[in-house]
Short mmCIF file of C-alpha atoms in Angstrom, two decimals:
data_model
loop_
_atom_site.label_atom_id
_atom_site.label_comp_id
_atom_site.label_asym_id
_atom_site.label_seq_id
_atom_site.Cartn_x
_atom_site.Cartn_y
_atom_site.Cartn_z
CA MET A 6 34.27 77.19 23.46
CA SER A 7 37.48 75.85 24.99
CA ASN A 8 38.12 72.23 25.88
CA LEU A 9 38.53 73.22 29.53
CA ARG A 10 35.14 74.93 29.63
CA SER A 11 33.53 71.80 28.24
CA GLY A 12 35.16 69.68 30.94
CA MET A 13 38.02 68.32 28.84
CA ASP A 14 41.77 68.87 28.74
CA LEU A 15 43.20 66.74 25.94
CA GLY A 16 46.76 67.81 26.73
CA LEU A 17 46.47 66.64 30.33
CA GLY A 18 44.95 63.37 29.16
CA ASP A 19 47.85 62.81 26.78
CA ARG A 20 50.35 63.48 29.58
CA CYS A 21 48.68 60.98 31.90
CA SER A 22 48.51 58.38 29.12
CA HIS A 23 52.22 58.90 28.48
CA ILE A 24 52.98 58.35 32.17
CA ALA A 25 50.98 55.13 32.18
CA PHE A 26 52.63 53.86 28.99
CA THR A 27 56.12 54.69 30.26
CA ARG A 28 55.56 52.66 33.44
CA ALA A 29 53.93 49.82 31.51
CA LYS A 30 56.86 49.70 29.09
CA GLU A 31 59.19 49.13 32.06
CA THR A 32 57.42 45.79 32.59
CA PHE A 33 58.02 44.49 29.06
CA ALA A 34 61.36 43.01 30.14
CA ASN A 35 59.47 40.71 32.52
CA ARG A 36 58.45 38.57 29.51
CA ALA A 37 61.54 39.02 27.34
CA GLY A 38 62.32 35.81 25.45
CA ARG A 39 59.20 34.13 26.82
CA PRO A 40 55.68 33.60 25.45
CA GLY A 41 53.73 36.83 25.68
CA SER A 42 56.71 39.07 25.02
CA PRO A 43 55.37 42.44 23.83
CA ILE A 44 56.26 43.39 20.28
CA LEU A 45 57.31 47.02 20.28
CA GLN A 46 55.11 48.73 17.71
CA VAL A 47 55.68 51.87 15.71
CA GLY A 48 53.48 54.91 16.21
CA ALA A 49 50.54 53.46 14.28
CA SER A 50 49.68 51.02 17.05
CA PHE A 51 46.03 50.96 18.14
CA ALA A 52 46.51 47.72 20.13
CA ASN A 53 49.38 46.12 22.05
CA CYS A 54 50.84 43.11 20.23
CA MET A 55 52.37 40.06 21.89
CA ASP A 56 54.48 37.21 20.58
CA TYR A 57 53.42 33.64 21.33
CA GLY A 58 55.71 32.03 18.79
CA ALA A 59 53.65 30.93 15.81
CA VAL A 60 50.72 32.97 17.08
CA LYS A 61 50.66 36.76 17.32
CA VAL A 62 48.08 38.19 19.73
CA ALA A 63 46.92 41.77 20.25
CA MET A 64 45.12 43.24 23.24
CA THR A 65 43.36 46.54 23.81
CA SER A 66 41.16 48.11 26.50
CA ASP A 67 38.69 50.97 26.41
CA GLY A 68 35.38 52.23 27.74
CA ILE A 69 32.43 54.34 26.68
CA GLY A 70 32.99 57.30 28.98
CA SER A 71 30.23 59.77 29.69
CA LYS A 72 27.95 58.51 26.91
CA ILE A 73 26.57 56.47 29.79
CA GLU A 74 24.87 59.63 31.07
CA VAL A 75 22.82 59.80 27.86
CA ALA A 76 21.52 56.30 28.58
CA GLU A 77 20.73 57.31 32.16
CA ARG A 78 18.79 60.31 30.87
CA THR A 79 16.82 58.43 28.20
CA GLY A 80 16.39 55.14 30.06
CA VAL A 81 17.66 53.28 26.97
CA TYR A 82 20.58 50.97 27.75
CA ARG A 83 20.63 48.21 25.16
CA THR A 84 22.56 50.13 22.49
CA LEU A 85 25.57 50.81 24.74
CA GLY A 86 26.94 47.33 24.06
CA PHE A 87 27.60 48.34 20.46
CA ASP A 88 29.59 51.36 21.65
CA LEU A 89 31.66 49.25 24.04
CA VAL A 90 32.42 46.49 21.55
CA ALA A 91 33.20 48.92 18.72
CA MET A 92 35.76 50.78 20.82
CA VAL A 93 37.92 47.70 21.28
CA VAL A 94 37.36 45.46 18.25
CA ASP A 95 37.83 48.31 15.78
CA ASP A 96 41.13 49.17 17.47
CA LEU A 97 42.28 45.57 17.03
CA VAL A 98 41.44 45.41 13.33
CA SER A 99 43.23 48.73 12.81
CA ASN A 100 46.47 46.80 13.30
CA GLY A 101 45.29 43.87 11.20
CA PHE A 102 44.17 41.54 14.01
CA GLU A 103 40.97 39.51 14.02
CA PRO A 104 38.98 40.22 17.23
CA ALA A 105 38.25 36.97 19.04
CA ASN A 106 37.46 37.38 22.74
CA LEU A 107 36.22 40.11 25.04
CA SER A 108 35.99 40.67 28.78
CA ASN A 109 34.16 43.53 30.47
CA ILE A 110 33.99 45.24 33.85
CA LEU A 111 30.78 46.89 35.00
CA ASP A 112 31.19 49.08 38.11
CA VAL A 113 27.86 50.13 39.65
CA ASP A 114 26.62 52.02 42.68
CA TYR A 115 23.90 49.45 43.29
CA LEU A 116 22.40 46.65 41.20
CA ASP A 117 19.27 46.96 39.09
CA VAL A 118 18.53 43.63 37.41
CA ARG A 119 16.52 45.23 34.59
CA VAL A 120 19.31 47.62 33.63
CA VAL A 121 22.00 44.93 33.89
CA ASP A 122 19.89 42.65 31.69
CA GLU A 123 19.50 45.37 29.03
CA LEU A 124 23.22 46.07 29.05
CA MET A 125 24.15 42.41 28.73
CA GLN A 126 21.56 41.80 26.00
CA GLY A 127 23.11 44.66 24.07
CA LEU A 128 26.60 43.32 24.69
CA ALA A 129 25.57 39.91 23.33
CA ASP A 130 24.01 41.51 20.24
CA ALA A 131 27.13 43.56 19.60
CA ALA A 132 29.41 40.56 20.13
CA ALA A 133 27.41 38.68 17.49
CA ALA A 134 27.82 41.59 15.08
CA ALA A 135 31.57 41.69 15.76
CA GLN A 136 31.90 37.88 15.67
CA VAL A 137 33.59 37.73 19.08
CA ALA A 138 32.92 35.69 22.22
CA VAL A 139 32.42 37.33 25.61
CA THR A 140 34.62 35.06 27.70
CA GLY A 141 35.06 37.03 30.91
CA GLY A 142 33.62 39.78 33.04
CA GLU A 143 33.13 41.34 36.44
CA ILE A 144 30.28 43.26 38.05
CA ALA A 145 31.36 45.27 41.09
CA GLU A 146 28.92 47.01 43.45
CA LEU A 147 30.78 50.09 44.75
CA GLY A 148 28.12 52.23 46.39
CA ALA A 149 28.89 55.95 46.57
CA ARG A 150 32.15 55.47 44.64
CA VAL A 151 30.03 55.53 41.45
CA ARG A 152 27.74 58.43 40.60
CA GLY A 153 25.62 59.49 37.66
CA TYR A 154 22.56 61.36 36.44
CA GLY A 155 19.20 61.17 38.20
CA PRO A 156 17.77 58.20 40.08
CA GLY A 157 18.47 54.61 39.14
CA MET A 158 21.57 52.49 38.77
CA HIS A 159 24.72 54.43 37.85
CA PHE A 160 27.73 52.73 36.33
CA ASN A 161 31.00 52.79 34.41
CA TRP A 162 31.63 50.18 31.72
CA CYS A 163 34.94 49.11 30.17
CA ALA A 164 36.17 46.19 28.10
CA THR A 165 39.34 44.41 27.09
CA ALA A 166 39.50 42.48 23.82
CA ILE A 167 42.11 40.20 22.30
CA GLY A 168 42.65 39.40 18.66
CA LEU A 169 44.73 37.01 16.58
CA LEU A 170 46.77 37.79 13.50
CA PRO A 171 45.16 35.87 10.63
CA GLN A 172 47.43 33.20 9.15
CA GLY A 173 49.53 34.49 6.29
CA LEU A 174 49.00 38.16 7.12
CA ARG A 175 51.31 40.74 8.66
CA PRO A 176 50.35 43.41 11.20
CA VAL A 177 49.15 46.66 9.66
CA ASP A 178 51.55 49.24 11.08
CA GLY A 179 51.78 52.09 8.58
CA LEU A 180 55.31 51.26 7.46
CA ALA A 181 54.14 50.53 3.90
CA LEU A 182 52.48 53.94 3.47
CA GLU A 183 53.69 55.99 0.53
CA PRO A 184 52.65 59.16 -1.29
CA GLY A 185 49.82 58.48 -3.69
CA ASP A 186 48.12 55.89 -1.49
CA VAL A 187 44.36 56.28 -1.47
CA LEU A 188 42.31 56.86 1.69
CA VAL A 189 38.97 55.06 1.83
CA ALA A 190 36.56 56.38 4.47
CA LEU A 191 33.76 54.56 6.26
CA PRO A 192 30.97 56.84 7.49
CA SER A 193 29.86 57.18 11.10
CA THR A 194 26.22 57.82 11.91
CA GLY A 195 26.83 59.43 15.30
CA PHE A 196 29.35 60.48 17.93
CA ARG A 197 30.38 56.88 18.72
CA SER A 198 31.84 57.13 22.28
CA ASN A 199 33.94 60.27 22.06
CA GLY A 200 33.46 63.97 22.68
CA PHE A 201 30.48 63.61 24.98
CA SER A 202 31.72 66.11 27.52
CA LEU A 203 31.38 68.73 24.79
CA VAL A 204 28.07 67.28 23.55
CA ARG A 205 26.53 67.47 27.01
CA SER A 206 27.99 70.91 27.69
CA VAL A 207 26.55 72.44 24.50
CA LEU A 208 23.14 70.81 24.85
CA GLY A 209 22.87 71.78 28.51
CA ARG A 210 23.83 75.37 27.79
CA CYS A 211 21.53 75.74 24.78
CA LEU A 212 18.53 73.60 25.76
CA GLY A 213 18.64 73.41 29.56
CA ASP A 214 19.13 70.54 31.98
CA ALA A 215 16.37 68.46 30.38
CA TRP A 216 18.04 68.68 26.95
CA HIS A 217 17.57 64.97 26.39
CA GLU A 218 13.79 65.49 26.30
CA GLN A 219 13.85 68.26 23.69
CA PRO A 220 12.27 67.16 20.38
CA LEU A 221 14.43 66.58 17.32
CA ALA A 222 13.13 65.60 13.90
CA GLY A 223 14.00 62.04 12.93
CA PHE A 224 15.07 60.98 16.44
CA ASP A 225 12.13 61.87 18.68
CA THR A 226 14.51 63.70 21.07
CA TRP A 227 18.05 65.09 21.29
CA GLY A 228 18.77 62.33 23.79
CA MET A 229 18.05 59.62 21.25
CA ALA A 230 20.20 61.36 18.62
CA ALA A 231 23.14 61.55 21.03
CA LEU A 232 22.62 57.87 21.89
CA THR A 233 23.02 56.72 18.25
CA PRO A 234 24.95 53.43 18.57
CA SER A 235 28.40 52.92 17.09
CA ILE A 236 28.87 51.04 13.85
CA ILE A 237 31.15 48.01 14.21
CA TYR A 238 33.58 48.00 11.28
CA ALA A 239 35.85 45.06 12.16
CA PRO A 240 34.20 42.23 10.15
CA ALA A 241 34.06 44.32 6.98
CA VAL A 242 37.66 45.50 7.32
CA LEU A 243 38.79 41.91 7.94
CA GLY A 244 37.14 41.06 4.64
CA VAL A 245 39.34 43.65 2.95
CA LEU A 246 42.47 42.29 4.64
CA ARG A 247 41.69 38.71 3.62
CA SER A 248 40.87 39.69 0.04
CA GLY A 249 44.47 40.46 -0.83
CA VAL A 250 43.91 44.21 -1.09
CA ASP A 251 47.19 46.03 -0.46
CA VAL A 252 46.35 47.67 2.90
CA HIS A 253 49.04 50.07 4.13
CA GLY A 254 47.38 51.60 7.19
CA ILE A 255 44.10 51.78 9.10
CA ALA A 256 42.90 54.54 11.42
CA HIS A 257 40.01 54.07 13.86
CA ILE A 258 38.63 57.58 14.37
CA THR A 259 37.96 57.91 18.10
CA GLY A 260 39.22 60.44 20.67
CA GLY A 261 41.22 63.21 19.05
CA GLY A 262 39.40 62.76 15.76
CA ILE A 263 41.01 62.48 12.35
CA PRO A 264 43.96 64.76 13.24
CA ASP A 265 45.09 62.44 16.04
CA LYS A 266 44.12 59.02 14.75
CA LEU A 267 44.94 59.35 11.05
CA GLY A 268 47.90 61.46 12.14
CA ARG A 269 49.17 58.52 14.22
CA VAL A 270 49.34 56.40 11.06
CA LEU A 271 50.85 59.11 8.85
CA ARG A 272 53.61 60.01 11.33
CA VAL A 273 55.17 56.56 10.94
CA ARG A 274 56.56 57.58 7.54
CA GLY A 275 56.53 61.35 8.05
CA LEU A 276 53.73 61.80 5.50
CA GLY A 277 50.53 63.81 5.24
CA ALA A 278 47.08 63.59 3.71
CA VAL A 279 44.60 65.60 1.70
CA LEU A 280 40.98 64.68 2.45
CA ASP A 281 38.69 66.30 -0.09
CA ASP A 282 35.66 63.99 -0.17
CA LEU A 283 34.93 62.81 3.36
CA PRO A 284 31.47 61.63 4.33
CA PRO A 285 29.41 64.53 5.68
CA ALA A 286 28.88 64.85 9.40
CA PRO A 287 25.45 63.63 10.56
CA TRP A 288 23.13 66.62 10.36
CA PHE A 289 22.54 66.72 14.11
CA MET A 290 26.29 66.81 14.72
CA ALA A 291 26.63 69.77 12.37
CA GLU A 292 23.66 71.44 14.09
CA LEU A 293 25.27 70.93 17.49
CA GLN A 294 28.46 72.54 16.21
CA ARG A 295 26.42 75.54 15.04
CA MET A 296 24.48 75.77 18.31
CA GLY A 297 27.64 75.71 20.38
CA GLY A 298 29.64 78.09 18.21
CA ILE A 299 32.35 75.44 17.95
CA ASP A 300 35.05 76.27 15.43
CA ASP A 301 36.01 73.71 12.82
CA ARG A 302 39.40 72.91 14.33
CA GLN A 303 37.91 71.99 17.69
CA ALA A 304 35.08 70.01 16.11
CA TRP A 305 37.49 67.91 14.04
CA HIS A 306 39.66 67.29 17.11
CA LEU A 307 36.85 66.22 19.45
CA TRP A 308 34.34 64.50 17.16
CA ASN A 309 34.63 62.07 14.27
CA MET A 310 32.63 64.50 12.08
CA GLY A 311 31.02 61.67 10.13
CA THR A 312 34.00 59.35 9.55
CA GLY A 313 34.54 56.31 11.77
CA MET A 314 37.43 54.58 10.03
CA ILE A 315 39.93 55.31 7.26
CA VAL A 316 41.73 52.58 5.30
CA ALA A 317 44.89 53.46 3.34
CA VAL A 318 45.47 51.28 0.28
CA GLY A 319 47.61 51.24 -2.83
CA ARG A 320 46.19 53.24 -5.71
CA ARG A 321 45.29 50.19 -7.79
CA ASP A 322 43.25 48.68 -4.96
CA ALA A 323 41.18 51.73 -4.01
CA GLU A 324 37.94 50.90 -5.80
CA ARG A 325 38.22 47.22 -4.93
CA CYS A 326 38.58 48.09 -1.25
CA ALA A 327 35.60 50.43 -1.36
CA GLU A 328 33.49 47.85 -3.18
CA ILE A 329 34.23 45.12 -0.61
CA LEU A 330 33.19 47.49 2.18
CA ARG A 331 30.02 48.46 0.31
CA ARG A 332 29.08 44.80 -0.08
CA GLU A 333 29.29 44.57 3.72
CA GLY A 334 26.76 47.38 4.06
CA HIS A 335 29.03 50.40 4.50
CA GLU A 336 28.76 53.48 2.29
CA ALA A 337 32.51 53.57 1.78
CA ARG A 338 34.05 56.21 -0.45
CA VAL A 339 37.43 57.30 -1.73
CA ALA A 340 37.99 60.33 0.50
CA GLY A 341 41.52 61.49 -0.20
CA ARG A 342 45.15 60.58 -0.69
CA VAL A 343 48.49 60.39 1.07
CA VAL A 344 50.91 63.21 0.19
CA PRO A 345 54.62 63.81 0.91
CA GLU A 346 54.05 67.02 2.90
CA ARG A 347 53.48 66.51 6.61
CA GLY A 348 50.06 67.61 7.79
CA ILE A 349 46.41 66.85 7.19
CA SER A 350 44.26 69.11 5.01
CA ILE A 351 40.52 68.56 5.34
CA LEU A 352 38.39 70.06 2.59
CA GLY A 353 35.34 67.79 2.76
CA GLY A 354 32.79 66.83 5.33
CA GLY A 355 30.81 70.06 5.05
CA SER A 356 33.36 72.42 6.60
CA ARG A 357 35.78 74.97 5.26
CA GLU A 358 39.36 73.87 4.62
CA VAL A 359 41.16 73.08 7.86
CA ARG A 360 44.83 72.16 8.11
CA PHE A 361 46.51 70.29 10.94
CA ASP A 362 50.27 70.10 11.34
CA LEU A 363 51.83 66.74 12.19
CA ARG A 364 54.90 67.03 14.36
CA GLY A 365 56.93 64.33 16.02
#
């Protein structure tokens, strides 16, 4: 199944993102030499960093995409807050920043107080888990400009979060990476907020329009499996950073999967990775891959395949890093190593060996 057939064109998305970044970069000079001057980051940037003198601040924005349709289908809205918060706070911590504040924008066709209340309850729960304050927001009623599945309130939901660089620490930018570094993986229990165009396409084709109502062992329905909320990693990873562990790079595995997100970190030094003991993909993710006839390369590019974050540390700190993460409730494991040869070889996670070249 091609990306285009599933409603996605990653290449086109990358082109549009590049256009937006190019225009945004033209504005950096507006704050040159003044508070808020952007700090040009290397390729391992997951958030935009700004200089306020003694304080370094990072900012990032994201949304939860078409996972919203799964909530519309199931009528379950409270878990979406975890997806929204995870998308932004886990990007911040990937560059070593402590998430602090979050603002969100909820665009709706019309207002349903019950649905809004569920969403905001979930947002508050997720903010507590991430240890951030929700200090801004907007709800806009846009009528026919917003559409969705079935009757009821339809919406899009995005957030912006800011984080502070903890005192005494440097940004994590991948520049310290070296061959022999160990890659510690944190498992993901679901799709998080990425690859849902393909999820919905496969389920609709294989199970029909009411795929969300089809039974699935352990989840009641396929809809509830697809809705599995995102794990928020930021507090646990901050614990690693504050512990003195020698952290060289962090990859938040979102859109583009391990090849894109770990690749972003590895490209900084022109290095590669061998991943031979990744967490397995959740069984329903593997089953969806089988149902859809999705080849391994596409699956690894569009889904996280069971890994939500990868932390690169010096060899001597590998077990210490994993142990700190385990104490925080994550089943962290040593999943691989950094190698001199460019490219990512994936041997674990339940699939055959797959290799991805890293160019540029």
